[in-house]
PDB file of C-alpha atoms in Angstrom:
ATOM      1  CA  MET A  14       6.102  -6.477  12.533  1.00 74.00           C
ATOM      2  CA  LEU A  15       4.908  -9.261  14.822  1.00 73.00           C
ATOM      3  CA  THR A  16       8.280 -10.982  15.106  1.00 71.00           C
ATOM      4  CA  GLN A  17      10.366  -7.788  15.477  1.00 72.00           C
ATOM      5  CA  PRO A  18       8.004  -5.049  16.708  1.00 70.00           C
ATOM      6  CA  GLY A  19      10.871  -2.808  17.806  1.00 72.00           C
ATOM      7  CA  ARG A  20      11.833  -2.244  14.160  1.00 70.00           C
ATOM      8  CA  HIS A  21       8.333  -1.055  13.256  1.00 71.00           C
ATOM      9  CA  ALA A  22       7.318   1.229  16.115  1.00 69.00           C
ATOM     10  CA  GLY A  23       4.956   3.257  13.935  1.00 71.00           C
ATOM     11  CA  PHE A  24       2.566   0.328  13.758  1.00 77.00           C
ATOM     12  CA  GLY A  25       2.386  -0.070  17.527  1.00 76.00           C
ATOM     13  CA  PRO A  26      -1.092   1.428  18.037  1.00 74.00           C
ATOM     14  CA  TRP A  27      -2.596  -0.774  15.325  1.00 79.00           C
ATOM     15  CA  LEU A  28      -0.927  -3.939  16.635  1.00 78.00           C
ATOM     16  CA  ARG A  29      -2.072  -3.169  20.178  1.00 79.00           C
ATOM     17  CA  ARG A  30      -5.643  -2.668  18.989  1.00 78.00           C
ATOM     18  CA  ARG A  31      -5.619  -6.101  17.369  1.00 81.00           C
ATOM     19  CA  ARG A  32      -3.516  -7.906  19.967  1.00 81.00           C
ATOM     20  CA  GLU A  33      -6.331 -10.171  21.153  1.00 81.00           C
ATOM     21  CA  ARG A  34      -7.133 -11.133  17.558  1.00 82.00           C
ATOM     22  CA  TRP A  35      -3.635 -12.107  16.441  1.00 81.00           C
ATOM     23  CA  ALA A  36      -2.116 -13.346  19.697  1.00 81.00           C
ATOM     24  CA  GLY A  37      -1.609 -17.077  19.489  1.00 84.00           C
ATOM     25  CA  LEU A  38      -2.037 -17.330  15.715  1.00 88.00           C
ATOM     26  CA  ASP A  39       0.081 -20.002  14.075  1.00 91.00           C
ATOM     27  CA  LEU A  40       2.020 -17.994  11.492  1.00 91.00           C
ATOM     28  CA  SER A  41       5.044 -20.271  11.288  1.00 92.00           C
ATOM     29  CA  ALA A  42       4.384 -21.012   7.605  1.00 94.00           C
ATOM     30  CA  LEU A  43       5.142 -17.317   6.978  1.00 92.00           C
ATOM     31  CA  THR A  44       7.680 -16.440   9.642  1.00 90.00           C
ATOM     32  CA  VAL A  45       9.979 -19.191   8.352  1.00 92.00           C
ATOM     33  CA  PHE A  46      10.714 -16.804   5.459  1.00 89.00           C
ATOM     34  CA  MET A  47      11.284 -13.681   7.575  1.00 83.00           C
ATOM     35  CA  ALA A  48      14.891 -14.090   8.747  1.00 74.00           C
ATOM     36  CA  ASP A  49      17.077 -10.986   8.396  1.00 71.00           C
ATOM     37  CA  GLY A  50      18.686 -10.850   4.974  1.00 71.00           C
ATOM     38  CA  ALA A  51      16.883 -13.936   3.732  1.00 76.00           C
ATOM     39  CA  TYR A  52      15.249 -14.062   0.314  1.00 82.00           C
ATOM     40  CA  ARG A  53      11.488 -13.893   0.542  1.00 85.00           C
ATOM     41  CA  PRO A  54       9.887 -15.990  -2.218  1.00 91.00           C
ATOM     42  CA  ASP A  55       8.057 -14.081  -4.936  1.00 88.00           C
ATOM     43  CA  PHE A  56       5.079 -16.434  -4.935  1.00 93.00           C
ATOM     44  CA  LEU A  57       3.989 -14.808  -1.663  1.00 92.00           C
ATOM     45  CA  ASP A  58       3.680 -11.420  -3.404  1.00 88.00           C
ATOM     46  CA  PRO A  59       2.001 -11.799  -6.803  1.00 88.00           C
ATOM     47  CA  PRO A  60       1.545  -8.408  -8.489  1.00 86.00           C
ATOM     48  CA  PRO A  61      -2.115  -7.320  -8.477  1.00 87.00           C
ATOM     49  CA  ALA A  62      -4.046  -7.924 -11.681  1.00 82.00           C
ATOM     50  CA  SER A  63      -6.121  -4.732 -11.278  1.00 83.00           C
ATOM     51  CA  ASP A  64      -5.907  -1.380  -9.504  1.00 79.00           C
ATOM     52  CA  GLU A  65      -8.186  -2.578  -6.703  1.00 81.00           C
ATOM     53  CA  PRO A  66      -8.026  -6.351  -6.261  1.00 86.00           C
ATOM     54  CA  SER A  67      -9.899  -8.082  -3.472  1.00 91.00           C
ATOM     55  CA  PHE A  68      -8.206 -10.152  -0.808  1.00 94.00           C
ATOM     56  CA  GLU A  69      -9.613 -13.284  -2.419  1.00 95.00           C
ATOM     57  CA  ASP A  70      -8.075 -12.266  -5.759  1.00 94.00           C
ATOM     58  CA  GLY A  71      -4.674 -11.938  -4.138  1.00 93.00           C
ATOM     59  CA  LEU A  72      -4.903 -15.224  -2.269  1.00 95.00           C
ATOM     60  CA  ALA A  73      -6.047 -17.026  -5.417  1.00 96.00           C
ATOM     61  CA  ALA A  74      -2.946 -15.695  -7.194  1.00 94.00           C
ATOM     62  CA  VAL A  75      -0.718 -17.083  -4.424  1.00 95.00           C
ATOM     63  CA  LEU A  76      -2.354 -20.504  -4.708  1.00 96.00           C
ATOM     64  CA  ALA A  77      -2.098 -20.397  -8.513  1.00 95.00           C
ATOM     65  CA  ALA A  78       1.684 -19.958  -8.501  1.00 94.00           C
ATOM     66  CA  PRO A  79       3.149 -22.837 -10.535  1.00 94.00           C
ATOM     67  CA  VAL A  80       4.666 -25.586  -8.411  1.00 95.00           C
ATOM     68  CA  GLU A  81       7.956 -25.394 -10.309  1.00 95.00           C
ATOM     69  CA  GLN A  82       8.161 -21.670  -9.478  1.00 93.00           C
ATOM     70  CA  VAL A  83       7.395 -22.325  -5.815  1.00 96.00           C
ATOM     71  CA  ARG A  84      10.039 -25.008  -5.513  1.00 96.00           C
ATOM     72  CA  ALA A  85      12.714 -22.965  -7.304  1.00 94.00           C
ATOM     73  CA  GLU A  86      12.076 -19.999  -5.001  1.00 94.00           C
ATOM     74  CA  LEU A  87      12.048 -22.210  -1.909  1.00 95.00           C
ATOM     75  CA  VAL A  88      15.549 -23.387  -2.796  1.00 94.00           C
ATOM     76  CA  ASP A  89      16.814 -19.819  -2.292  1.00 91.00           C
ATOM     77  CA  ALA A  90      14.416 -18.906   0.533  1.00 92.00           C
ATOM     78  CA  THR A  91      15.401 -21.832   2.772  1.00 93.00           C
ATOM     79  CA  ARG A  92      19.191 -21.561   2.576  1.00 90.00           C
ATOM     80  CA  ARG A  93      19.346 -20.315   6.184  1.00 88.00           C
ATOM     81  CA  CYS A  94      16.791 -22.774   7.521  1.00 91.00           C
ATOM     82  CA  SER A  95      17.713 -25.881   9.480  1.00 92.00           C
ATOM     83  CA  PRO A  96      18.272 -29.006   7.358  1.00 94.00           C
ATOM     84  CA  ALA A  97      15.052 -30.548   8.659  1.00 95.00           C
ATOM     85  CA  VAL A  98      12.923 -27.509   7.839  1.00 94.00           C
ATOM     86  CA  ARG A  99      14.561 -27.135   4.443  1.00 94.00           C
ATOM     87  CA  ALA A 100      13.951 -30.770   3.571  1.00 96.00           C
ATOM     88  CA  ARG A 101      10.317 -30.523   4.645  1.00 96.00           C
ATOM     89  CA  LEU A 102       9.582 -27.419   2.548  1.00 96.00           C
ATOM     90  CA  LEU A 103      11.457 -28.580  -0.542  1.00 96.00           C
ATOM     91  CA  GLY A 104       9.924 -32.017  -0.296  1.00 96.00           C
ATOM     92  CA  ASP A 105       6.389 -30.631  -0.482  1.00 97.00           C
ATOM     93  CA  PRO A 106       6.268 -27.260  -2.298  1.00 97.00           C
ATOM     94  CA  GLU A 107       2.498 -27.507  -2.814  1.00 97.00           C
ATOM     95  CA  GLY A 108       2.034 -28.033   0.907  1.00 97.00           C
ATOM     96  CA  ALA A 109       4.324 -25.089   1.688  1.00 97.00           C
ATOM     97  CA  ARG A 110       2.329 -22.880  -0.675  1.00 97.00           C
ATOM     98  CA  SER A 111      -1.019 -23.934   0.858  1.00 97.00           C
ATOM     99  CA  ALA A 112       0.244 -23.521   4.429  1.00 97.00           C
ATOM    100  CA  ALA A 113       1.560 -20.037   3.654  1.00 97.00           C
ATOM    101  CA  ALA A 114      -1.773 -19.068   2.073  1.00 97.00           C
ATOM    102  CA  ASP A 115      -3.653 -20.338   5.143  1.00 97.00           C
ATOM    103  CA  ALA A 116      -1.411 -18.253   7.393  1.00 96.00           C
ATOM    104  CA  VAL A 117      -1.983 -15.181   5.212  1.00 95.00           C
ATOM    105  CA  ARG A 118      -5.749 -15.666   5.564  1.00 96.00           C
ATOM    106  CA  ARG A 119      -5.525 -15.991   9.351  1.00 94.00           C
ATOM    107  CA  LEU A 120      -3.440 -12.848   9.589  1.00 91.00           C
ATOM    108  CA  TRP A 121      -5.784 -10.949   7.256  1.00 93.00           C
ATOM    109  CA  GLU A 122      -8.889 -11.875   9.252  1.00 92.00           C
ATOM    110  CA  ALA A 123      -7.294 -11.111  12.616  1.00 90.00           C
ATOM    111  CA  ALA A 124      -5.339  -7.922  12.000  1.00 87.00           C
ATOM    112  CA  VAL A 125      -5.915  -6.384   8.576  1.00 89.00           C
ATOM    113  CA  GLU A 126      -9.532  -6.870   7.560  1.00 89.00           C
ATOM    114  CA  PRO A 127     -10.925  -4.927  10.577  1.00 84.00           C
ATOM    115  CA  GLU A 128      -8.815  -1.918   9.497  1.00 82.00           C
ATOM    116  CA  TRP A 129      -9.173  -2.372   5.739  1.00 86.00           C
ATOM    117  CA  VAL A 130     -11.625   0.473   5.089  1.00 78.00           C
ATOM    118  CA  SER A 131      -9.095   3.027   6.353  1.00 77.00           C
ATOM    119  CA  MET A 132      -6.198   1.264   4.652  1.00 84.00           C
ATOM    120  CA  ARG A 133      -8.014   1.139   1.311  1.00 84.00           C
ATOM    121  CA  ARG A 134      -8.840   4.836   1.572  1.00 78.00           C
ATOM    122  CA  ALA A 135      -5.158   5.646   2.092  1.00 80.00           C
ATOM    123  CA  LEU A 136      -4.120   3.472  -0.852  1.00 86.00           C
ATOM    124  CA  ARG A 137      -6.724   5.040  -3.152  1.00 82.00           C
ATOM    125  CA  ALA A 138      -5.419   8.480  -2.257  1.00 79.00           C
ATOM    126  CA  GLU A 139      -1.881   7.301  -2.995  1.00 84.00           C
ATOM    127  CA  LEU A 140      -2.860   5.909  -6.406  1.00 86.00           C
ATOM    128  CA  VAL A 141      -4.700   9.052  -7.442  1.00 83.00           C
ATOM    129  CA  ASP A 142      -1.886  11.291  -6.227  1.00 81.00           C
ATOM    130  CA  ARG A 143       0.829   9.403  -8.081  1.00 86.00           C
ATOM    131  CA  ALA A 144      -1.224   9.032 -11.267  1.00 86.00           C
ATOM    132  CA  LEU A 145      -1.734  12.789 -11.416  1.00 83.00           C
ATOM    133  CA  GLN A 146       1.968  13.394 -10.824  1.00 85.00           C
ATOM    134  CA  VAL A 147       3.031  10.963 -13.555  1.00 87.00           C
ATOM    135  CA  GLY A 148       0.537  12.524 -15.982  1.00 87.00           C
ATOM    136  CA  ARG A 149       1.921  16.001 -15.345  1.00 85.00           C
ATOM    137  CA  GLU A 150       5.636  15.382 -14.832  1.00 88.00           C
ATOM    138  CA  GLY A 151       6.434  11.970 -16.272  1.00 89.00           C
ATOM    139  CA  LEU A 152       7.594   8.742 -14.700  1.00 87.00           C
ATOM    140  CA  GLY A 153      11.227   9.843 -14.485  1.00 89.00           C
ATOM    141  CA  ALA A 154      10.362  12.707 -12.157  1.00 89.00           C
ATOM    142  CA  VAL A 155       8.052  10.682  -9.927  1.00 89.00           C
ATOM    143  CA  LEU A 156      10.006   7.435  -9.420  1.00 90.00           C
ATOM    144  CA  PRO A 157      12.707   8.916  -7.132  1.00 89.00           C
ATOM    145  CA  ARG A 158       9.941  10.277  -4.897  1.00 87.00           C
ATOM    146  CA  LEU A 159       8.632   6.763  -4.306  1.00 89.00           C
ATOM    147  CA  HIS A 160      11.995   5.782  -2.827  1.00 89.00           C
ATOM    148  CA  GLY A 161      15.535   7.055  -3.090  1.00 88.00           C
ATOM    149  CA  SER A 162      16.768   3.755  -4.546  1.00 91.00           C
ATOM    150  CA  LEU A 163      14.657   4.179  -7.715  1.00 91.00           C
ATOM    151  CA  THR A 164      15.817   5.942 -10.882  1.00 90.00           C
ATOM    152  CA  PHE A 165      14.608   6.060 -14.479  1.00 88.00           C
ATOM    153  CA  ALA A 166      16.700   6.820 -17.556  1.00 87.00           C
ATOM    154  CA  GLU A 167      16.566   5.868 -21.230  1.00 84.00           C
ATOM    155  CA  GLY A 168      13.578   3.617 -20.741  1.00 84.00           C
ATOM    156  CA  THR A 169      15.124   1.652 -17.880  1.00 87.00           C
ATOM    157  CA  VAL A 170      13.956   1.580 -14.269  1.00 89.00           C
ATOM    158  CA  ALA A 171      16.883   0.906 -11.933  1.00 89.00           C
ATOM    159  CA  VAL A 172      16.656  -0.173  -8.292  1.00 89.00           C
ATOM    160  CA  ARG A 173      19.750  -0.025  -6.096  1.00 87.00           C
ATOM    161  CA  SER A 174      19.996  -3.479  -4.582  1.00 80.00           C
ATOM    162  CA  ALA A 175      22.502  -6.040  -3.360  1.00 68.00           C
ATOM    163  CA  VAL A 176      21.139  -8.456  -5.974  1.00 72.00           C
ATOM    164  CA  ASP A 177      22.036  -8.030  -9.655  1.00 77.00           C
ATOM    165  CA  VAL A 178      18.997  -8.916 -11.776  1.00 79.00           C
ATOM    166  CA  GLU A 179      17.944  -7.667 -15.192  1.00 82.00           C
ATOM    167  CA  VAL A 180      14.331  -8.035 -16.277  1.00 79.00           C
ATOM    168  CA  ALA A 181      12.786  -7.162 -19.623  1.00 77.00           C
ATOM    169  CA  GLY A 182       9.462  -5.599 -18.747  1.00 69.00           C
ATOM    170  CA  ARG A 183       7.659  -6.556 -21.929  1.00 69.00           C
ATOM    171  CA  GLY A 184       4.425  -6.944 -19.993  1.00 72.00           C
ATOM    172  CA  GLY A 185       4.856  -3.563 -18.336  1.00 82.00           C
ATOM    173  CA  LEU A 186       6.030  -2.583 -14.871  1.00 85.00           C
ATOM    174  CA  VAL A 187       3.596  -2.724 -11.954  1.00 88.00           C
ATOM    175  CA  LEU A 188       4.099  -0.157  -9.191  1.00 90.00           C
ATOM    176  CA  VAL A 189       2.464  -1.316  -5.950  1.00 92.00           C
ATOM    177  CA  PRO A 190       2.085   1.044  -2.964  1.00 92.00           C
ATOM    178  CA  SER A 191       2.441  -0.765   0.351  1.00 90.00           C
ATOM    179  CA  LEU A 192       1.389   0.369   3.794  1.00 87.00           C
ATOM    180  CA  PHE A 193       3.687  -2.207   5.396  1.00 85.00           C
ATOM    181  CA  ILE A 194       6.978  -1.529   3.617  1.00 83.00           C
ATOM    182  CA  THR A 195       8.324   1.596   5.286  1.00 77.00           C
ATOM    183  CA  ASN A 196      12.005   2.085   4.453  1.00 79.00           C
ATOM    184  CA  ARG A 197      12.846   0.140   1.295  1.00 84.00           C
ATOM    185  CA  VAL A 198      11.425  -1.213  -1.942  1.00 89.00           C
ATOM    186  CA  GLN A 199      10.712  -4.828  -2.756  1.00 87.00           C
ATOM    187  CA  CYS A 200      10.934  -6.179  -6.303  1.00 86.00           C
ATOM    188  CA  ALA A 201       9.155  -9.171  -7.828  1.00 82.00           C
ATOM    189  CA  THR A 202      11.048 -10.456 -10.855  1.00 81.00           C
ATOM    190  CA  SER A 203       9.505 -13.871 -11.433  1.00 79.00           C
ATOM    191  CA  ASP A 204       9.253 -14.984 -15.056  1.00 79.00           C
ATOM    192  CA  HIS A 205       5.616 -15.909 -14.375  1.00 79.00           C
ATOM    193  CA  TRP A 206       4.419 -12.315 -13.812  1.00 82.00           C
ATOM    194  CA  SER A 207       5.086  -8.808 -14.988  1.00 83.00           C
ATOM    195  CA  PRO A 208       7.909  -7.271 -12.943  1.00 86.00           C
ATOM    196  CA  ALA A 209       6.698  -5.268  -9.966  1.00 88.00           C
ATOM    197  CA  VAL A 210       8.130  -2.767  -7.515  1.00 90.00           C
ATOM    198  CA  PHE A 211       6.449  -2.570  -4.110  1.00 91.00           C
ATOM    199  CA  TYR A 212       7.233   0.805  -2.545  1.00 92.00           C
ATOM    200  CA  PRO A 213       6.330   2.604   0.711  1.00 88.00           C
ATOM    201  CA  ALA A 214       2.976   4.365   0.395  1.00 86.00           C
ATOM    202  CA  SER A 215       2.766   7.620   2.276  1.00 77.00           C
ATOM    203  CA  GLY A 216      -0.171   6.322   4.304  1.00 70.00           C
ATOM    204  CA  ARG A 217      -1.232   9.930   4.588  1.00 61.00           C
ATOM    205  CA  TYR A 218      -4.450  10.307   6.594  1.00 59.00           C
ATOM    206  CA  LEU A 219      -4.596   6.561   7.211  1.00 67.00           C
ATOM    207  CA  TRP A 220      -6.562   6.676  10.442  1.00 59.00           C
ATOM    208  CA  SER A 221      -7.896  10.229  10.509  1.00 60.00           C
ATOM    209  CA  PRO A 222      -7.888  13.462   8.490  1.00 62.00           C
ATOM    210  CA  PRO A 223      -5.104  15.982   9.106  1.00 67.00           C
ATOM    211  CA  PRO A 224      -5.891  18.821  11.503  1.00 71.00           C
ATOM    212  CA  ALA A 225      -7.225  21.946   9.843  1.00 75.00           C
ATOM    213  CA  PRO A 226      -5.857  25.352  10.866  1.00 76.00           C
ATOM    214  CA  ARG A 227      -8.215  26.953  13.391  1.00 78.00           C
ATOM    215  CA  SER A 228      -8.120  30.209  11.482  1.00 81.00           C
ATOM    216  CA  LEU A 229      -9.840  28.538   8.529  1.00 85.00           C
ATOM    217  CA  ASP A 230     -12.741  27.361  10.682  1.00 84.00           C
ATOM    218  CA  ARG A 231     -14.058  30.892  11.045  1.00 83.00           C
ATOM    219  CA  LEU A 232     -13.468  31.688   7.384  1.00 87.00           C
ATOM    220  CA  VAL A 233     -14.987  28.683   5.600  1.00 90.00           C
ATOM    221  CA  GLY A 234     -16.481  26.563   8.379  1.00 90.00           C
ATOM    222  CA  ALA A 235     -15.051  23.561  10.220  1.00 89.00           C
ATOM    223  CA  SER A 236     -16.075  20.906   7.682  1.00 90.00           C
ATOM    224  CA  ARG A 237     -14.778  22.821   4.667  1.00 92.00           C
ATOM    225  CA  ALA A 238     -11.558  23.643   6.501  1.00 91.00           C
ATOM    226  CA  ARG A 239     -11.014  19.919   7.124  1.00 88.00           C
ATOM    227  CA  ILE A 240     -11.688  19.188   3.449  1.00 90.00           C
ATOM    228  CA  LEU A 241      -9.113  21.766   2.368  1.00 90.00           C
ATOM    229  CA  ALA A 242      -6.543  20.234   4.717  1.00 86.00           C
ATOM    230  CA  SER A 243      -7.331  16.725   3.472  1.00 82.00           C
ATOM    231  CA  LEU A 244      -6.984  17.701  -0.179  1.00 84.00           C
ATOM    232  CA  ALA A 245      -3.274  18.302   0.157  1.00 72.00           C
ATOM    233  CA  THR A 246      -3.497  14.832  -1.450  1.00 70.00           C
ATOM    234  CA  PRO A 247      -6.093  14.488  -4.243  1.00 76.00           C
ATOM    235  CA  LEU A 248      -9.036  12.428  -3.050  1.00 80.00           C
ATOM    236  CA  GLN A 249     -12.228  10.987  -4.464  1.00 81.00           C
ATOM    237  CA  THR A 250     -15.620  12.048  -3.095  1.00 86.00           C
ATOM    238  CA  THR A 251     -16.113   8.851  -1.086  1.00 81.00           C
ATOM    239  CA  ALA A 252     -12.688   9.261   0.529  1.00 78.00           C
ATOM    240  CA  VAL A 253     -13.505  12.843   1.547  1.00 85.00           C
ATOM    241  CA  ALA A 254     -16.812  11.676   2.986  1.00 85.00           C
ATOM    242  CA  GLY A 255     -15.088   8.900   4.916  1.00 77.00           C
ATOM    243  CA  LEU A 256     -12.526  11.232   6.429  1.00 76.00           C
ATOM    244  CA  LEU A 257     -15.239  13.620   7.565  1.00 81.00           C
ATOM    245  CA  GLY A 258     -17.638  10.886   8.665  1.00 80.00           C
ATOM    246  CA  VAL A 259     -20.486  12.279   6.547  1.00 86.00           C
ATOM    247  CA  ALA A 260     -22.588  11.050   3.624  1.00 89.00           C
ATOM    248  CA  ALA A 261     -21.117  11.363   0.144  1.00 88.00           C
ATOM    249  CA  SER A 262     -23.908  13.791  -0.784  1.00 92.00           C
ATOM    250  CA  THR A 263     -22.952  16.095   2.108  1.00 94.00           C
ATOM    251  CA  ALA A 264     -19.296  15.965   1.115  1.00 92.00           C
ATOM    252  CA  SER A 265     -20.301  16.803  -2.476  1.00 93.00           C
ATOM    253  CA  GLU A 266     -22.178  19.890  -1.282  1.00 95.00           C
ATOM    254  CA  HIS A 267     -19.152  21.177   0.634  1.00 95.00           C
ATOM    255  CA  LEU A 268     -16.878  20.427  -2.322  1.00 95.00           C
ATOM    256  CA  ALA A 269     -19.199  22.318  -4.671  1.00 95.00           C
ATOM    257  CA  VAL A 270     -18.973  25.429  -2.492  1.00 95.00           C
ATOM    258  CA  LEU A 271     -15.171  25.203  -2.394  1.00 95.00           C
ATOM    259  CA  ARG A 272     -15.070  24.617  -6.145  1.00 94.00           C
ATOM    260  CA  ASP A 273     -17.272  27.665  -6.811  1.00 94.00           C
ATOM    261  CA  ALA A 274     -14.871  29.701  -4.680  1.00 93.00           C
ATOM    262  CA  GLY A 275     -11.964  28.597  -6.860  1.00 95.00           C
ATOM    263  CA  LEU A 276     -10.258  26.657  -4.071  1.00 94.00           C
ATOM    264  CA  VAL A 277     -10.867  23.123  -5.361  1.00 94.00           C
ATOM    265  CA  ASP A 278     -10.714  21.574  -8.820  1.00 92.00           C
ATOM    266  CA  SER A 279     -12.690  18.426  -9.652  1.00 90.00           C
ATOM    267  CA  THR A 280     -12.041  15.943 -12.454  1.00 84.00           C
ATOM    268  CA  ARG A 281     -14.519  13.273 -13.539  1.00 82.00           C
ATOM    269  CA  ALA A 282     -13.528   9.895 -14.991  1.00 71.00           C
ATOM    270  CA  GLY A 283     -16.640   7.806 -15.572  1.00 72.00           C
ATOM    271  CA  ARG A 284     -18.554   7.708 -12.297  1.00 75.00           C
ATOM    272  CA  THR A 285     -15.535   8.729 -10.230  1.00 74.00           C
ATOM    273  CA  VAL A 286     -14.777  12.339  -9.317  1.00 84.00           C
ATOM    274  CA  THR A 287     -11.353  13.298  -7.983  1.00 83.00           C
ATOM    275  CA  HIS A 288     -10.817  16.570  -6.131  1.00 88.00           C
ATOM    276  CA  GLU A 289      -7.599  18.505  -5.553  1.00 86.00           C
ATOM    277  CA  LEU A 290      -6.592  21.945  -4.373  1.00 89.00           C
ATOM    278  CA  THR A 291      -6.143  24.701  -6.914  1.00 91.00           C
ATOM    279  CA  ASP A 292      -3.218  27.111  -6.616  1.00 89.00           C
ATOM    280  CA  ALA A 293      -5.547  29.437  -4.728  1.00 92.00           C
ATOM    281  CA  GLY A 294      -6.574  26.645  -2.385  1.00 91.00           C
ATOM    282  CA  ARG A 295      -2.953  25.728  -1.662  1.00 87.00           C
ATOM    283  CA  ALA A 296      -2.064  29.364  -1.081  1.00 90.00           C
ATOM    284  CA  LEU A 297      -4.951  29.775   1.343  1.00 90.00           C
ATOM    285  CA  LEU A 298      -4.028  26.642   3.256  1.00 86.00           C
ATOM    286  CA  ALA A 299      -0.362  27.604   3.328  1.00 84.00           C
ATOM    287  CA  ALA A 300      -1.177  31.098   4.571  1.00 86.00           C
ATOM    288  CA  ALA A 301      -3.206  29.531   7.390  1.00 83.00           C
ATOM    289  CA  GLY A 302      -0.329  27.201   8.260  1.00 74.00           C
ATOM    290  CA  GLY A 303      -2.019  23.998   7.089  1.00 58.00           C
ATOM    291  CA  ALA A 304      -0.993  20.769   5.379  1.00 49.00           C
ATOM    292  CA  GLY A 305      -0.955  22.372   1.976  1.00 41.00           C
ATOM    293  CA  THR A 306       2.537  23.683   2.707  1.00 39.00           C
ATOM    294  CA  ALA A 307       3.944  20.148   2.421  1.00 36.00           C
TER     295      ALA A 307
END
């Protein structure tokens, strides 16, 4: 996005907000791998070990990548580099790994961390939404929705790609929603980790809740109308509160009223409660011309 902003116009407002923070950063240890059509080494993208890893967890996984893995991947990743750059990276794979990790940290602190609360909210909504879909319809029905290049048949996940690789997913397949991949999928097939597919997250309601139909304001009140519009994607209580800018207890009160009216259904798993529209809630939102029609 920073090296070719014209290809990622949707991120313009975010990049402009953070321009002073990231301008002048030395990111050469990362951008060396970003040439068009070049292989990007897997050690930069270790699959997450949990459903909500911290930044430090992810960076530790990058730094823990075995040196032999790093060097083998650098052989492919540097084929288009100048001879001098290629010799430098291949001659010191540990140094290349550390320099890349340092650049990731600088970029995180300058551009991502200040926006992470909103980004995390969007990713949580994505995870809940997809988990519910898989539970109801099965993986085969949901995979093509993640990206058109994905299919599932007879126990095999296939990704249309220019590279022919077969991986036995004995450790399972990790599906990773990404807010930065917008028009493709990215696969991690290293022998050192479970195979992973990074796919474009919808990013729905990333910076603000969707607009609620004005007609619903008079019927259920402005706050409850916004909740109904937001729940076109299932959300947890804290996410609803964040979108509305209110305390979780206030959001819970509004949700209880909507639930009693038969417009919202709530499911508890441990201490987490997830809310989604019922058929009646979707019909009401659709009739008012809201997001529930999507």
